[in-house]
Short mmCIF file of C-alpha atoms in Angstrom, two decimals:
data_model
loop_
_atom_site.label_atom_id
_atom_site.label_comp_id
_atom_site.label_asym_id
_atom_site.label_seq_id
_atom_site.Cartn_x
_atom_site.Cartn_y
_atom_site.Cartn_z
CA MET A 1 10.03 24.65 10.83
CA PRO A 2 6.64 24.42 9.05
CA VAL A 3 6.62 23.73 5.34
CA THR A 4 4.81 26.44 3.40
CA PRO A 5 1.93 24.84 1.45
CA LEU A 6 2.12 25.42 -2.27
CA THR A 7 -0.78 25.85 -4.66
CA PRO A 8 -2.38 22.74 -6.17
CA SER A 9 -1.33 23.76 -9.68
CA SER A 10 2.39 23.83 -8.80
CA PHE A 11 2.75 20.04 -8.58
CA THR A 12 5.59 18.42 -10.54
CA ASN A 13 6.70 14.80 -10.48
CA GLU A 14 9.73 13.81 -8.42
CA PRO A 15 12.73 13.17 -10.70
CA LEU A 16 14.21 9.67 -10.76
CA THR A 17 17.71 9.09 -9.47
CA ASP A 18 20.49 9.13 -12.05
CA PHE A 19 22.53 6.04 -11.24
CA SER A 20 25.09 6.84 -13.91
CA ARG A 21 26.50 9.30 -11.37
CA GLU A 22 29.10 7.74 -9.09
CA GLU A 23 27.82 9.66 -6.06
CA ASN A 24 24.34 8.16 -6.39
CA ARG A 25 25.71 4.66 -6.93
CA ARG A 26 27.78 4.99 -3.78
CA LYS A 27 24.80 6.21 -1.73
CA MET A 28 22.68 3.27 -2.86
CA GLU A 29 25.42 0.76 -2.10
CA GLU A 30 25.85 2.25 1.36
CA ALA A 31 22.09 2.13 1.97
CA ILE A 32 21.91 -1.52 0.91
CA GLU A 33 24.60 -2.39 3.47
CA LEU A 34 22.99 -0.20 6.15
CA VAL A 35 19.64 -1.94 5.76
CA ARG A 36 21.22 -5.37 5.68
CA ALA A 37 22.84 -4.65 9.05
CA LEU A 38 19.33 -4.18 10.50
CA PHE A 39 18.08 -7.62 9.44
CA GLY A 40 16.48 -9.81 12.11
CA LYS A 41 15.02 -7.07 14.31
CA ARG A 42 11.60 -7.48 15.95
CA TYR A 43 8.91 -4.92 15.20
CA GLN A 44 5.87 -4.10 17.28
CA LEU A 45 2.34 -3.02 16.51
CA VAL A 46 1.57 0.69 16.79
CA ILE A 47 -1.79 1.53 18.33
CA GLY A 48 -2.70 5.02 19.50
CA GLY A 49 0.96 6.03 19.16
CA GLU A 50 2.11 3.29 21.56
CA ARG A 51 4.11 0.13 20.73
CA TYR A 52 2.59 -3.26 21.58
CA SER A 53 3.71 -6.85 21.10
CA SER A 54 1.72 -10.00 20.52
CA ALA A 55 2.31 -13.59 21.56
CA GLU A 56 3.34 -14.69 18.07
CA PHE A 57 5.70 -13.26 15.46
CA PHE A 58 6.19 -14.13 11.80
CA PRO A 59 9.24 -13.54 9.59
CA SER A 60 9.47 -11.26 6.58
CA LEU A 61 11.79 -13.09 4.19
CA ASN A 62 14.25 -11.90 1.55
CA PRO A 63 13.12 -13.52 -1.73
CA SER A 64 16.64 -13.16 -3.15
CA ARG A 65 18.12 -15.50 -0.53
CA LYS A 66 15.89 -18.38 0.51
CA GLY A 67 15.24 -18.39 4.23
CA GLU A 68 17.00 -15.11 5.04
CA VAL A 69 14.95 -13.08 7.53
CA VAL A 70 14.53 -9.35 6.99
CA GLY A 71 12.63 -8.88 10.25
CA TYR A 72 10.10 -10.39 12.63
CA PHE A 73 6.60 -8.92 12.94
CA CYS A 74 3.73 -9.36 15.35
CA LYS A 75 0.70 -11.47 14.50
CA ALA A 76 -2.01 -9.09 15.66
CA THR A 77 -5.07 -10.53 17.39
CA GLU A 78 -8.75 -9.56 17.20
CA PRO A 79 -8.57 -7.82 20.61
CA GLN A 80 -5.65 -5.75 19.29
CA ALA A 81 -7.62 -4.96 16.14
CA GLU A 82 -10.44 -3.71 18.34
CA GLN A 83 -7.96 -1.68 20.36
CA ALA A 84 -6.69 -0.12 17.11
CA MET A 85 -10.24 0.68 16.01
CA GLN A 86 -10.97 2.42 19.31
CA ALA A 87 -7.73 4.40 19.07
CA ALA A 88 -8.63 5.49 15.54
CA LEU A 89 -12.15 6.49 16.64
CA LYS A 90 -10.76 8.56 19.48
CA ALA A 91 -8.17 10.27 17.28
CA TYR A 92 -10.81 11.01 14.63
CA GLU A 93 -12.70 13.33 16.98
CA THR A 94 -9.79 15.76 17.05
CA TRP A 95 -8.11 15.05 13.68
CA LYS A 96 -11.25 15.85 11.69
CA GLU A 97 -11.20 19.36 13.21
CA VAL A 98 -7.60 20.07 12.21
CA PRO A 99 -7.58 22.64 9.37
CA ALA A 100 -6.87 21.29 5.90
CA ASP A 101 -3.66 23.29 5.53
CA LYS A 102 -2.27 21.71 8.70
CA ARG A 103 -3.15 18.23 7.46
CA ALA A 104 -1.54 19.04 4.11
CA ASP A 105 1.54 20.27 5.93
CA LEU A 106 1.98 16.76 7.39
CA LEU A 107 2.20 15.37 3.84
CA PHE A 108 4.59 18.06 2.62
CA LYS A 109 6.88 17.27 5.56
CA SER A 110 6.60 13.53 4.88
CA ALA A 111 7.64 14.09 1.27
CA ALA A 112 10.67 16.06 2.43
CA ILE A 113 11.69 13.29 4.84
CA MET A 114 11.36 10.65 2.11
CA ARG A 115 13.62 12.70 -0.14
CA ARG A 116 16.21 12.72 2.62
CA ARG A 117 15.82 8.97 3.29
CA ARG A 118 15.36 8.05 -0.37
CA PHE A 119 18.20 5.56 -0.75
CA GLU A 120 17.44 3.83 2.55
CA LEU A 121 13.75 3.39 1.67
CA ALA A 122 14.68 2.00 -1.74
CA ALA A 123 17.15 -0.40 -0.14
CA TRP A 124 14.43 -1.88 2.07
CA MET A 125 12.42 -2.72 -1.07
CA ILE A 126 15.45 -4.17 -2.81
CA HIS A 127 15.90 -6.59 0.08
CA GLU A 128 12.30 -7.28 1.13
CA VAL A 129 10.49 -7.69 -2.23
CA GLY A 130 13.34 -8.02 -4.73
CA LYS A 131 13.00 -4.74 -6.61
CA SER A 132 15.84 -3.61 -8.83
CA TRP A 133 17.57 -0.32 -8.10
CA VAL A 134 15.55 1.48 -10.74
CA GLU A 135 12.20 -0.04 -9.72
CA ALA A 136 12.81 0.65 -6.02
CA ASP A 137 13.85 4.23 -6.68
CA ALA A 138 10.74 4.79 -8.81
CA ASP A 139 8.61 3.41 -5.98
CA VAL A 140 10.02 6.00 -3.57
CA ALA A 141 9.56 8.78 -6.14
CA GLU A 142 5.90 7.80 -6.55
CA ALA A 143 5.35 7.84 -2.79
CA ILE A 144 6.80 11.36 -2.67
CA ASP A 145 4.52 12.34 -5.56
CA PHE A 146 1.45 11.02 -3.75
CA CYS A 147 2.26 13.08 -0.65
CA ASP A 148 2.82 16.28 -2.63
CA PHE A 149 -0.12 15.79 -4.98
CA TYR A 150 -2.70 14.85 -2.35
CA ALA A 151 -1.61 17.71 -0.09
CA ARG A 152 -2.24 20.16 -2.91
CA GLU A 153 -5.51 18.47 -3.80
CA MET A 154 -6.74 18.85 -0.22
CA LEU A 155 -5.94 22.56 -0.36
CA ARG A 156 -7.99 22.78 -3.55
CA LEU A 157 -10.96 20.91 -2.06
CA ALA A 158 -10.80 23.03 1.09
CA GLY A 159 -11.15 26.24 -0.92
CA ASP A 160 -14.25 27.84 -2.42
CA GLN A 161 -16.02 25.44 -4.78
CA PRO A 162 -17.58 26.53 -8.09
CA ILE A 163 -21.29 26.29 -7.29
CA THR A 164 -24.17 28.35 -8.66
CA ARG A 165 -24.85 31.51 -6.63
CA ILE A 166 -28.46 32.41 -5.86
CA PRO A 167 -29.62 35.92 -4.91
CA GLY A 168 -30.64 36.08 -1.26
CA GLU A 169 -28.58 33.03 -0.24
CA ARG A 170 -25.01 32.37 0.81
CA ASN A 171 -24.16 28.95 -0.63
CA GLU A 172 -21.12 26.76 -0.10
CA LEU A 173 -19.96 23.21 -0.64
CA ARG A 174 -17.62 21.60 1.86
CA TYR A 175 -15.76 18.29 1.59
CA ILE A 176 -15.71 16.65 5.01
CA PRO A 177 -14.05 13.40 6.12
CA LEU A 178 -15.78 10.03 6.38
CA GLY A 179 -14.44 8.55 9.62
CA VAL A 180 -12.22 5.55 10.36
CA GLY A 181 -10.92 3.59 7.38
CA VAL A 182 -9.14 0.28 6.97
CA VAL A 183 -6.23 0.46 4.51
CA ILE A 184 -4.98 -2.84 3.05
CA PRO A 185 -2.09 -2.24 0.61
CA PRO A 186 -0.21 -4.76 -1.57
CA TRP A 187 3.38 -5.96 -1.47
CA ASN A 188 4.31 -5.09 -5.06
CA PHE A 189 4.41 -1.31 -4.55
CA PRO A 190 5.00 -1.57 -0.81
CA LEU A 191 5.84 2.09 -0.25
CA ALA A 192 4.07 3.97 -3.05
CA ILE A 193 0.61 2.39 -2.89
CA LEU A 194 0.62 2.05 0.89
CA CYS A 195 1.69 5.68 1.24
CA GLY A 196 -0.79 6.87 -1.38
CA MET A 197 -3.84 5.19 0.14
CA THR A 198 -2.88 6.11 3.70
CA THR A 199 -2.00 9.75 3.09
CA ALA A 200 -5.09 10.31 0.93
CA ALA A 201 -7.27 9.11 3.79
CA VAL A 202 -5.37 11.09 6.41
CA VAL A 203 -5.11 14.41 4.56
CA ALA A 204 -8.87 14.27 3.99
CA GLY A 205 -9.36 14.22 7.78
CA ASN A 206 -9.92 10.51 8.36
CA THR A 207 -8.04 8.16 10.67
CA VAL A 208 -6.74 4.77 9.63
CA VAL A 209 -6.10 1.24 10.73
CA LEU A 210 -3.30 0.10 8.40
CA LYS A 211 -2.77 -3.62 7.74
CA PRO A 212 0.17 -4.03 5.36
CA SER A 213 0.98 -7.13 3.35
CA SER A 214 2.80 -9.85 5.28
CA ASP A 215 5.30 -9.96 2.40
CA ALA A 216 6.32 -6.32 2.91
CA PRO A 217 5.84 -5.23 6.53
CA ALA A 218 9.33 -3.77 6.98
CA ILE A 219 8.95 -1.05 4.35
CA ALA A 220 5.44 -0.38 5.70
CA TYR A 221 6.94 0.23 9.13
CA ARG A 222 9.45 2.66 7.61
CA CYS A 223 6.59 4.59 6.01
CA LEU A 224 4.95 4.86 9.42
CA GLU A 225 8.25 6.14 10.83
CA VAL A 226 8.29 8.85 8.16
CA LEU A 227 4.77 9.98 9.08
CA GLU A 228 5.62 9.97 12.78
CA GLU A 229 8.75 12.03 12.16
CA ALA A 230 6.63 14.49 10.19
CA GLY A 231 4.37 15.00 13.22
CA LEU A 232 1.60 12.41 12.86
CA PRO A 233 -0.61 12.62 15.97
CA PRO A 234 -1.14 9.40 17.98
CA GLY A 235 -3.98 7.22 16.71
CA VAL A 236 -4.34 8.85 13.30
CA VAL A 237 -2.57 5.84 11.72
CA ASN A 238 -2.56 2.55 13.62
CA PHE A 239 -0.24 -0.22 12.41
CA LEU A 240 -1.32 -3.87 12.57
CA THR A 241 0.64 -6.72 11.01
CA GLY A 242 -0.36 -10.33 10.50
CA PRO A 243 -2.41 -12.56 8.20
CA GLY A 244 -5.46 -10.89 6.67
CA GLY A 245 -7.80 -13.62 7.88
CA ALA A 246 -6.89 -12.93 11.49
CA VAL A 247 -7.56 -9.19 11.73
CA GLY A 248 -8.40 -8.00 8.21
CA ASP A 249 -11.82 -9.64 8.07
CA TYR A 250 -12.62 -8.43 11.57
CA LEU A 251 -11.86 -4.83 10.65
CA VAL A 252 -13.63 -4.94 7.28
CA GLN A 253 -16.81 -6.17 8.97
CA HIS A 254 -16.56 -3.85 11.99
CA PRO A 255 -19.67 -1.63 12.39
CA ARG A 256 -17.51 1.46 13.02
CA THR A 257 -15.44 1.01 9.85
CA ARG A 258 -16.54 3.73 7.45
CA PHE A 259 -14.48 2.76 4.40
CA VAL A 260 -12.02 0.15 3.15
CA ALA A 261 -9.19 0.96 0.72
CA PHE A 262 -7.68 -2.15 -0.80
CA THR A 263 -5.19 -2.99 -3.55
CA GLY A 264 -4.52 -6.62 -4.40
CA SER A 265 -5.95 -9.68 -6.07
CA LYS A 266 -9.41 -10.04 -7.58
CA ALA A 267 -10.33 -12.88 -5.21
CA VAL A 268 -9.45 -10.94 -2.05
CA GLY A 269 -10.99 -7.72 -3.38
CA LEU A 270 -14.30 -9.41 -4.15
CA GLY A 271 -14.30 -10.95 -0.69
CA ILE A 272 -13.76 -7.54 0.90
CA ASN A 273 -16.50 -6.03 -1.23
CA GLU A 274 -18.93 -8.74 -0.15
CA LYS A 275 -18.08 -8.47 3.54
CA ALA A 276 -18.12 -4.67 3.56
CA SER A 277 -21.53 -4.57 1.83
CA ARG A 278 -23.21 -6.36 4.73
CA SER A 279 -24.60 -4.04 7.38
CA ALA A 280 -23.39 -5.07 10.83
CA PRO A 281 -25.49 -4.52 13.98
CA GLY A 282 -25.07 -0.91 15.08
CA GLN A 283 -23.78 0.27 11.70
CA ILE A 284 -25.37 3.55 10.60
CA TRP A 285 -23.81 4.03 7.15
CA ILE A 286 -23.12 2.22 3.91
CA LYS A 287 -19.42 1.39 3.92
CA ARG A 288 -17.43 2.67 1.01
CA SER A 289 -15.11 0.20 -0.75
CA ILE A 290 -12.20 1.56 -2.79
CA LEU A 291 -10.86 -1.45 -4.63
CA GLU A 292 -7.98 -1.84 -7.07
CA MET A 293 -7.58 -5.42 -8.22
CA GLY A 294 -6.02 -7.39 -11.05
CA GLY A 295 -5.42 -7.09 -14.75
CA LYS A 296 -4.79 -9.13 -17.89
CA ASP A 297 -3.24 -6.27 -19.76
CA ALA A 298 -2.61 -6.33 -23.50
CA ILE A 299 -0.40 -4.49 -25.94
CA LEU A 300 -1.78 -4.53 -29.48
CA VAL A 301 0.87 -4.38 -32.22
CA ALA A 302 -0.62 -3.32 -35.56
CA ASP A 303 0.82 -4.17 -38.97
CA ASP A 304 2.10 -0.57 -39.36
CA ALA A 305 3.79 -0.40 -35.96
CA ASP A 306 7.40 0.53 -35.31
CA LEU A 307 8.43 -3.03 -34.40
CA ASP A 308 11.62 -2.05 -32.58
CA ALA A 309 9.70 0.35 -30.33
CA ALA A 310 6.93 -2.21 -29.84
CA ALA A 311 9.34 -4.99 -28.88
CA GLU A 312 11.02 -2.66 -26.39
CA GLY A 313 7.70 -1.56 -24.88
CA VAL A 314 6.34 -5.09 -24.58
CA ALA A 315 9.55 -6.46 -23.01
CA LEU A 316 9.75 -3.69 -20.41
CA SER A 317 6.02 -3.87 -19.64
CA ALA A 318 5.98 -7.66 -19.36
CA PHE A 319 9.15 -8.23 -17.35
CA GLY A 320 9.75 -5.06 -15.32
CA PHE A 321 9.72 -6.06 -11.62
CA GLN A 322 9.31 -9.67 -12.76
CA GLY A 323 5.86 -8.97 -14.23
CA GLN A 324 4.50 -8.41 -10.71
CA LYS A 325 2.51 -5.30 -11.54
CA CYS A 326 -1.24 -5.14 -12.03
CA SER A 327 -0.42 -2.98 -15.06
CA ALA A 328 2.10 -5.44 -16.55
CA CYS A 329 1.70 -6.59 -20.14
CA SER A 330 0.79 -10.27 -19.99
CA ARG A 331 -0.61 -10.44 -23.55
CA ALA A 332 0.98 -9.23 -26.77
CA ILE A 333 -1.63 -9.28 -29.53
CA VAL A 334 0.19 -9.03 -32.84
CA ASP A 335 -1.08 -8.65 -36.39
CA ASP A 336 -0.38 -11.76 -38.41
CA ALA A 337 1.40 -9.71 -41.10
CA VAL A 338 4.22 -8.71 -38.69
CA TYR A 339 3.92 -11.54 -36.15
CA ASP A 340 7.11 -13.43 -36.98
CA ALA A 341 9.26 -10.30 -37.38
CA PHE A 342 7.97 -8.85 -34.12
CA LEU A 343 8.44 -12.11 -32.21
CA GLU A 344 12.06 -12.37 -33.32
CA LYS A 345 12.78 -8.83 -32.08
CA LEU A 346 10.93 -9.47 -28.81
CA VAL A 347 12.84 -12.68 -28.10
CA THR A 348 16.16 -10.96 -28.81
CA ARG A 349 15.31 -8.07 -26.47
CA THR A 350 14.04 -10.38 -23.73
CA ARG A 351 17.16 -12.55 -23.78
CA SER A 352 19.23 -9.42 -23.15
CA LEU A 353 17.50 -8.77 -19.81
CA SER A 354 19.73 -9.56 -16.85
CA VAL A 355 18.37 -11.78 -14.07
CA GLY A 356 20.06 -11.92 -10.67
CA MET A 357 20.51 -10.34 -7.26
CA PRO A 358 18.61 -7.04 -7.06
CA THR A 359 21.38 -5.62 -4.88
CA ASP A 360 23.50 -5.57 -8.06
CA ARG A 361 22.99 -2.35 -10.00
CA SER A 362 23.14 -4.16 -13.37
CA THR A 363 20.20 -6.46 -12.56
CA PHE A 364 16.97 -5.87 -14.47
CA MET A 365 14.94 -8.77 -13.02
CA GLY A 366 15.19 -10.04 -9.47
CA PRO A 367 13.21 -12.82 -7.77
CA VAL A 368 9.46 -13.19 -7.53
CA VAL A 369 8.10 -12.36 -4.11
CA ASN A 370 7.89 -15.76 -2.40
CA GLU A 371 7.83 -19.54 -2.80
CA ARG A 372 4.07 -19.64 -3.33
CA ALA A 373 4.30 -17.21 -6.26
CA TYR A 374 7.31 -19.12 -7.65
CA LYS A 375 5.44 -22.42 -7.70
CA SER A 376 2.29 -20.86 -9.18
CA ILE A 377 4.24 -19.19 -11.99
CA LEU A 378 6.07 -22.40 -12.88
CA GLU A 379 2.70 -24.20 -13.01
CA TYR A 380 1.45 -21.60 -15.49
CA ILE A 381 4.58 -22.12 -17.58
CA GLU A 382 3.68 -25.82 -17.77
CA VAL A 383 0.19 -24.79 -18.92
CA GLY A 384 1.93 -22.67 -21.56
CA ARG A 385 3.75 -25.70 -22.94
CA SER A 386 0.39 -27.24 -23.85
CA GLU A 387 -1.29 -24.00 -24.94
CA GLY A 388 1.51 -22.57 -27.05
CA ARG A 389 5.20 -22.63 -27.91
CA ILE A 390 7.84 -21.45 -25.45
CA VAL A 391 10.32 -19.37 -27.41
CA SER A 392 12.27 -17.84 -24.51
CA GLY A 393 12.72 -18.74 -20.86
CA GLY A 394 10.45 -21.36 -19.39
CA GLU A 395 12.66 -22.39 -16.49
CA PRO A 396 13.71 -21.31 -12.99
CA GLY A 397 16.48 -18.78 -12.63
CA PRO A 398 19.41 -18.75 -10.19
CA PRO A 399 18.83 -21.20 -7.29
CA ASP A 400 19.68 -18.82 -4.43
CA GLY A 401 16.22 -17.24 -4.42
CA TRP A 402 12.78 -17.45 -6.02
CA TYR A 403 13.89 -16.63 -9.55
CA VAL A 404 11.96 -17.36 -12.75
CA MET A 405 13.43 -16.56 -16.15
CA PRO A 406 11.43 -14.16 -18.36
CA THR A 407 9.20 -16.44 -20.41
CA ILE A 408 7.52 -15.89 -23.77
CA VAL A 409 4.85 -18.32 -24.93
CA ALA A 410 4.04 -17.84 -28.62
CA ASP A 411 0.99 -18.97 -30.63
CA VAL A 412 -1.41 -18.81 -27.68
CA LYS A 413 -5.04 -18.91 -28.79
CA PRO A 414 -7.70 -16.43 -27.62
CA GLY A 415 -9.61 -17.89 -24.71
CA ALA A 416 -6.75 -20.09 -23.47
CA ARG A 417 -5.94 -20.02 -19.76
CA LEU A 418 -2.64 -18.29 -20.39
CA GLU A 419 -4.50 -15.60 -22.32
CA GLN A 420 -7.26 -15.11 -19.73
CA GLU A 421 -5.93 -15.71 -16.21
CA GLU A 422 -3.78 -13.29 -14.26
CA ILE A 423 -0.40 -14.91 -13.60
CA PHE A 424 1.40 -12.04 -11.83
CA GLY A 425 4.83 -13.13 -12.94
CA PRO A 426 7.27 -12.93 -15.86
CA VAL A 427 5.15 -14.91 -18.34
CA LEU A 428 3.96 -13.31 -21.60
CA ALA A 429 1.42 -14.85 -23.98
CA VAL A 430 1.78 -13.81 -27.65
CA ILE A 431 -1.41 -14.06 -29.71
CA ARG A 432 -1.94 -13.66 -33.47
CA CYS A 433 -4.75 -11.43 -34.70
CA ARG A 434 -6.26 -11.00 -38.15
CA GLY A 435 -6.14 -7.25 -38.46
CA PHE A 436 -6.72 -4.32 -36.10
CA GLU A 437 -10.42 -4.99 -35.53
CA ASP A 438 -9.73 -8.57 -34.51
CA GLY A 439 -6.93 -7.36 -32.23
CA LEU A 440 -9.24 -4.97 -30.39
CA ARG A 441 -11.81 -7.73 -29.99
CA ILE A 442 -9.23 -10.06 -28.41
CA ALA A 443 -7.86 -7.28 -26.20
CA ASN A 444 -11.31 -6.52 -24.77
CA ASP A 445 -12.31 -10.16 -24.32
CA THR A 446 -11.32 -10.58 -20.65
CA GLU A 447 -12.97 -9.91 -17.30
CA TYR A 448 -10.41 -7.20 -16.57
CA GLY A 449 -9.89 -3.69 -17.89
CA LEU A 450 -6.91 -2.03 -16.26
CA THR A 451 -4.17 -1.01 -18.71
CA GLY A 452 -3.53 -1.48 -22.42
CA ALA A 453 -1.39 -0.10 -25.19
CA VAL A 454 -1.42 0.15 -28.98
CA TYR A 455 1.53 0.49 -31.33
CA SER A 456 0.49 1.92 -34.70
CA ARG A 457 1.48 4.75 -37.03
CA SER A 458 -2.16 5.29 -38.06
CA GLU A 459 -3.95 8.14 -36.32
CA ALA A 460 -7.27 6.61 -37.36
CA ARG A 461 -6.39 3.37 -35.57
CA LEU A 462 -5.21 5.22 -32.49
CA ASP A 463 -8.52 7.11 -32.43
CA GLU A 464 -10.35 3.80 -32.73
CA ALA A 465 -8.42 2.52 -29.72
CA ARG A 466 -9.26 5.68 -27.77
CA ARG A 467 -12.95 4.92 -28.31
CA ARG A 468 -13.06 1.14 -28.07
CA PHE A 469 -10.14 -0.26 -26.06
CA HIS A 470 -11.97 -0.74 -22.76
CA VAL A 471 -9.34 -0.05 -20.11
CA GLY A 472 -8.92 2.57 -17.42
CA ASN A 473 -5.41 3.49 -18.58
CA LEU A 474 -4.66 3.40 -22.31
CA TYR A 475 -1.21 4.14 -23.73
CA LEU A 476 -0.44 4.82 -27.37
CA ASN A 477 2.98 3.99 -28.83
CA ARG A 478 4.49 3.48 -25.38
CA LYS A 479 4.63 0.80 -22.71
CA CYS A 480 1.58 0.07 -20.54
CA THR A 481 3.34 0.42 -17.17
CA GLY A 482 4.77 3.43 -15.38
CA ALA A 483 1.74 5.60 -14.57
CA LEU A 484 2.83 8.97 -13.19
CA VAL A 485 0.94 10.73 -10.41
CA GLY A 486 -0.97 13.69 -11.79
CA ALA A 487 -0.32 12.74 -15.42
CA HIS A 488 -1.94 9.28 -15.55
CA PRO A 489 -4.71 8.91 -12.93
CA PHE A 490 -4.70 5.17 -12.32
CA GLY A 491 -7.54 2.65 -12.03
CA GLY A 492 -9.40 0.13 -14.12
CA PHE A 493 -12.75 -1.23 -15.25
CA ASN A 494 -14.65 -4.48 -14.76
CA MET A 495 -12.88 -6.92 -12.41
CA SER A 496 -9.89 -4.60 -12.23
CA GLY A 497 -11.65 -2.65 -9.50
CA THR A 498 -13.66 0.47 -8.82
CA ASP A 499 -11.61 2.71 -11.14
CA SER A 500 -10.43 4.86 -8.24
CA LYS A 501 -8.03 6.93 -10.38
CA ALA A 502 -5.24 7.09 -7.80
CA GLY A 503 -2.99 10.08 -8.37
CA GLY A 504 -5.78 12.07 -10.02
CA ARG A 505 -8.10 14.91 -9.12
CA ASP A 506 -10.99 12.53 -8.37
CA TYR A 507 -9.17 10.38 -5.82
CA LEU A 508 -9.63 12.41 -2.62
CA LEU A 509 -13.37 12.54 -3.30
CA LEU A 510 -13.42 8.84 -2.43
CA PHE A 511 -12.25 9.69 1.10
CA THR A 512 -14.63 12.60 1.67
CA GLN A 513 -18.33 13.39 1.59
CA ALA A 514 -19.76 16.62 0.23
CA LYS A 515 -21.89 18.84 2.44
CA ALA A 516 -23.94 21.63 0.81
CA ILE A 517 -24.80 24.60 3.03
CA ALA A 518 -27.26 27.37 2.14
CA GLU A 519 -27.90 30.41 4.34
CA LYS A 520 -30.67 32.90 3.67
CA VAL A 521 -29.37 36.47 3.75
CA SER A 522 -31.22 39.78 3.57
#
C-alpha cells in the first residue's frame, strides 16, 4: 500500500524510546540476542540489485569483546567498483525521470520500516560499534527523521518556486538531479549519517555507489535491506565494502562521478577534496564535494554560569558515545573565577558515569571503536600528563574490549596539543580563561569550527557569542551534541567541512542543480 506523502511543513522529530517501560526493555533485550545469533555470517556486495562475492573477505569486529566477529564482508576490487559505477549510470537514466512524489514515497516507506525494525537496528549498533542503548536508539530515530524530512523537502523543491513573474513570459525554476554520486559515511553514526547522505542523494533523483566504513558494514547492510524492502529499484544504490584505498579512491577520481558525499576525518576529507578537484580525461563537469570533517569543540563556562548545569552539559557532551562524535566537547574553557568550583562538580559528575558492556541497559560509556583508536587515545592521555593535570580517568577500562575511562585533563594551556588536535575519544581538556573575551578568543583559536556552547546568565554575553563564536552550530546554556533534524541544521566552518547543514532546508540543494526555464507567451 503506498504511503500518502505529507506536506513539508508537517515534519516532527521521531520520539526517543522510553526504556523505563518494561515492554521496551524486553524488546531491546530480545533484539540484542536476535542480532547476536546472526554473528559470523558472510555478506556480499550489491551491484545493480544483484549479489556478488569477491576473493577476499574481512571481519567486522565487536569492540566490546576483543576478536569477536560480527560478520564477514567482501573486499571489493576496482573491476567491481567499475561494475557498480556502470550499474549506477544505467539506473540513473530511468530513476531521474521518476516523479518526485514517487521518490519521496520510497523514503516515507523506509521510515516506516525502520520504525518497525527499530530495536533490531539499534542492537546492530550496540554490538558493532559499542553504542549504549540510548545512543543507538537515538541513531535510529535520526535516520527515521532524515527519511521523513528529506522526503518532504523534495516535495517542496518539486513544487512551484517563488521567482519573479514577468509579463509576456511563463517562468519556472526546476531542481534537477546531478547524476551518480559516491557516498562515504562514517562509523560513528553508522545508520543515521549513512541513511541521511544516501537518501538525500536518492530522493533528489541521483543514483549512488555506497562505500560504508569497514568498522560498521553490518548496520550499513541493514540500511540497504530497509531501502530494498521499501521498493528501491536495482542499481539506484550499489553497495561496496572494503578499504577506502582499494575502491574509494578509484570512485572519487572516476570521470563519471558527479559528486562525492563524505563524513569523516579531516585528513581523509582533504584527500577526497584534492582528488575530486582534478578533472579526469573524459570528465565534462566540476565534481561537487560535500564534506563533513572534524571538530575541536569547546564549551565556554562564564563566571555567571549555572555551574551544575554546565558540569552536566560538559560531561554529557564530552563522554557521550565515548567522545566519538565530531560534535563532542573536547575543550572546556572556564573563567578563572569559577574554575575550581566548576572542575570539582565536573569531576564528580564524570566519576558517576558507568563504563561497561553496551548490551547492559545501565551502561553510559561502552568501548571505543577499535584497537587503533584505543592506542591513539591512550597516547593522547600520555601527552595530557605532560601538558596538564589528570584529575579523573587516565587509564584503560575493562579488559574485555577496547575501553578507555572518561578522562579529564585540567590546567591545559591554549595552544597545547591536547587543546588543538582532534582526539575522537573520551578525553577532555579544561582550560582557564581570564574573562569572557579571553574565553571567546581561545574557543575560536583552532582550525575547526563545528559546534560550541556557552553557559552564562548574561543575555549580553550570549548575544556576543551569537556574533563572534565562529562555529556552524552554537548552543546556549545546553550541551553541544544532539543536533535534531529540522531544528539544528548541522555542519561546520573552516576545517570542519563545507558546512553542508545536514537536516536543514539547504541540504538537498547540494544534490541538485537549478534549471531556469522561460517561455514567451502571447
